[in-house]
C-alpha cells in the first residue's frame, strides 16, 4: 500500500503551492498543514491582506512564508527584496529567516536577517549583492531605509510578525514609518497572538479589506473535555529527550503515545528512546500500512509500550489500554490537544496527559487552557532525587510483598549461613541495597529548571537591563524545624487547610506540630519538626493532594 494513502484529506498539495515548495515540505516531514496554514495560505496566495491571531507554535511562520516564496520569479531576479518581514526581536528575526531559507531552498531564496547589535557593514554587503526576503527588527529596518541601503521599490509583501510584541516594545512609530515607505500596491499580512485595540486600529489604517483568521475560534462544548490529569513542563529544546526519559521513568506508563510534529522528529525520538532501552515504536504517514499494522500489534500484545507518532498517523487509532498521552511539543492547534488527550481517560479509567513546552510556546499552552477551561499546571521535571525516592518506594513495596507471601525459597540456606557472621539487620540492609541499586536510575545530571514566566524581550537597539531571578527569596526555617517541599500550589487550588489535612491525615503529626506554610503558584513549603520530616515524607508519598499525586521531598533551600 502506498504511504499516506488513507491518512485523510487536506494535504499541502491541495493548497495550490508550487511543486518545489511541496517537495521541500515533504522532505521536512510535515504531514499536513496546521489549521492556521490551511486557512491562511489560500487567501494569501490570492494576494489578499490578512490579519491572523496566532501564537508561536501554531505553524504561523510557514503560513506566511510559503505564499511569499510562491511569488519569487523563476528567472532573473531583482536586487531588491520582494518581501519584508518585521519581527520584534533579533532572536525571532534569525529564527524566521532560517525557516524561510529552509522552505525556500528549492527556489534558491536569498534571505537576510537584519537586526541591531550586528555590524551594519556585513548587512550592507549582502543587501548590495541582492536579496529576495529581508527579515528585520523595525529599528534596524528603518535605519537601512534611511541610509538608502534597503530599497523597497520591488516590494510585494510586508509581514508584521508578533505585532503585539512589537507594539509592547515601543516600535509603533518605526512600524508606521516603514509602512508609509512601502509601495501602496503591496500585500500586508499581520500576525499577532493578541488583538488589542491599537493593533486593530493600525490594521484598519494599513490593511485593505483583510481576511481575518483566528485559530482558537472553536469552543469545546461544555463538559466535553476529558477527565484527565494534565501537567505541563517547561523545558529547553536541548533538554527535551532527557526530560521525557525522566518523566517516563517516574510515571512508568503501561501504554503511552508520544505525539511529535514531524516524521523526522518521530524517527529521531524513537531512536533516542530505544538507545536508552525504552520499548518505543514509530508511527507516521511515511510508513506503509503493513508497517503500521505491525507496530500496532506490538503495542497491543505488550512488546512495545511507547508509540511515537504524528497526529496524522495516530488518527483513528484504536488503542483502548492507553494510560498516558505525551505532547512532545505543544500541539499547533488547541483543538488537537483536546483530541489527543481524549485518547486516554476513557470509560472511567484514569488518564494522564503530559505536555513538554518550550518557554516560547507558553502562549499556546494558555490558549489551550482557555479552550478547555482547565488549568495545565506547570511542574518541574522530576529530579534525580525524586526518581530515587520513587524507586525506593517501589523497592519497599516489592519487599513487603515478598515478606507477606513468604516466598523466599532458594535463598533461605544462604541467609542462614550469612547469619552466622552478620546480624539479621545487616543481612537485610545489604539485600535491600542490592535490590534498590538494581532499580535505581542511571547516574544522570539533573535537568535545569526553566523559569515559568516568559522573559520579556528587550528592544535590540536599546541597552539591555538585567532581569531579576524569578524565584522569591525564601525565609529560613526556624531552629529544630525543616521545610517540606510539596509539588502542588495555587495553580492546582491548594489551600493551607489541604496541606494540614494531608499531613495530619497521613502521619502522626497534628495541626499544632505544623509550622509556617508558604503556597506559591506551583509548589508549597510547610515547616515540620526536623526530627519528623523523613517520616512525614514517607507517609505522604502515596497520598493525593487536591486529587493529584504530588512530589514530596525535603526543600533543598532550607
Ligand atoms: P511556528 O509557529 O511557525 O513557530 O512553528 C512551530 C513549529 O512547527 C516549527 O518547529 C515548525 O517547523 C513546525 N511546523 C510548522 N508547520 C508544520 C506542519 N505543517 N507540520 C509539522 N510541523 C510544522
XYZ file of N, CA and C and ligand atoms in Angstrom, residues 12 25 28-34 36-37 55-64 92 95 99 102-103 237 260-263 265 329 332 360-361, ligand 1:
131
model
N -0.723 19.495 1.741
C -0.108 20.701 1.191
C -0.344 20.778 -0.323
N 8.495 20.575 1.780
C 7.706 20.286 2.991
C 7.658 18.787 3.265
N 10.778 17.767 4.774
C 10.908 18.172 6.178
C 10.079 17.283 7.109
N 9.266 16.417 6.507
C 8.459 15.513 7.325
C 7.150 16.125 7.786
N 6.738 17.243 7.190
C 5.432 17.831 7.535
C 4.365 16.983 6.855
N 3.443 16.444 7.612
C 2.466 15.534 7.017
C 1.236 16.246 6.481
N 0.847 17.337 7.126
C -0.325 18.085 6.655
C -0.220 19.509 7.172
N -0.965 20.425 6.538
C -0.900 21.808 7.027
C -1.532 21.924 8.405
N -1.042 22.833 9.221
C -1.685 23.093 10.509
C -2.925 23.954 10.217
N -3.806 26.962 10.975
C -3.551 28.342 10.515
C -3.033 28.319 9.079
N -2.244 27.310 8.745
C -1.735 27.211 7.364
C -2.882 26.909 6.395
N -0.393 32.349 17.900
C 0.836 32.438 18.688
C 1.925 31.562 18.075
N 3.109 31.646 18.630
C 4.198 30.763 18.219
C 3.814 29.326 18.531
N 4.174 28.427 17.639
C 3.836 27.022 17.861
C 2.651 26.581 17.015
N 2.017 27.537 16.331
C 0.853 27.191 15.513
C 1.258 26.873 14.075
N 2.516 27.130 13.747
C 2.955 26.958 12.359
C 2.723 28.229 11.551
N 2.645 29.374 12.215
C 2.318 30.623 11.517
C 3.446 31.066 10.582
N 4.693 30.718 10.903
C 5.794 31.159 10.048
C 5.626 30.595 8.637
N 5.351 29.290 8.561
C 5.155 28.701 7.230
C 3.894 29.273 6.589
N 2.897 29.635 7.394
C 1.639 30.170 6.851
C 1.894 31.437 6.051
N 2.818 32.298 6.518
C 3.084 33.493 5.684
C 4.282 33.287 4.763
N 13.888 36.234 17.068
C 12.815 35.820 16.161
C 13.208 36.105 14.713
N 15.343 33.289 13.629
C 14.550 32.065 13.516
C 13.656 32.080 12.264
N 13.813 29.765 8.918
C 12.659 28.992 8.442
C 12.391 29.300 6.968
N 14.842 27.626 4.821
C 14.573 26.187 4.730
C 13.437 25.908 3.747
N 12.344 26.661 3.879
C 11.202 26.416 2.995
C 11.524 26.794 1.547
N 14.636 23.136 24.454
C 14.636 22.130 23.390
C 15.731 21.081 23.590
N 4.565 13.804 18.182
C 5.598 14.683 17.647
C 5.029 15.473 16.478
N 5.808 16.487 16.023
C 5.299 17.319 14.925
C 5.560 16.722 13.550
N 6.736 16.150 13.386
C 7.103 15.705 12.040
C 7.600 14.254 12.044
N 7.673 13.707 10.832
C 8.175 12.328 10.697
C 9.606 12.226 11.188
N 11.033 13.989 13.446
C 11.075 14.039 14.906
C 10.665 12.678 15.484
N 5.721 18.373 21.915
C 5.687 19.829 21.757
C 4.241 20.226 22.026
N -0.083 22.257 17.509
C -0.189 23.509 16.759
C -1.582 24.128 16.831
N 8.962 29.527 24.710
C 8.277 30.364 23.717
C 6.889 29.836 23.359
N 6.568 28.616 23.795
C 5.258 28.042 23.460
C 4.220 28.258 24.563
P 5.858 28.370 14.316
O 4.524 28.523 14.989
O 5.866 28.964 12.956
O 6.974 28.867 15.195
O 6.114 26.804 14.082
C 6.217 25.905 15.128
C 6.941 24.632 14.733
O 6.088 23.794 13.955
C 8.205 24.805 13.935
O 9.175 23.971 14.530
C 7.863 24.298 12.540
O 8.983 23.697 11.946
C 6.783 23.287 12.823
N 5.768 23.193 11.762
C 5.216 24.194 11.060
N 4.288 23.723 10.204
C 4.228 22.387 10.379
C 3.452 21.328 9.799
N 2.542 21.567 8.860
N 3.667 20.068 10.229
C 4.595 19.830 11.185
N 5.359 20.759 11.774
C 5.181 22.034 11.384
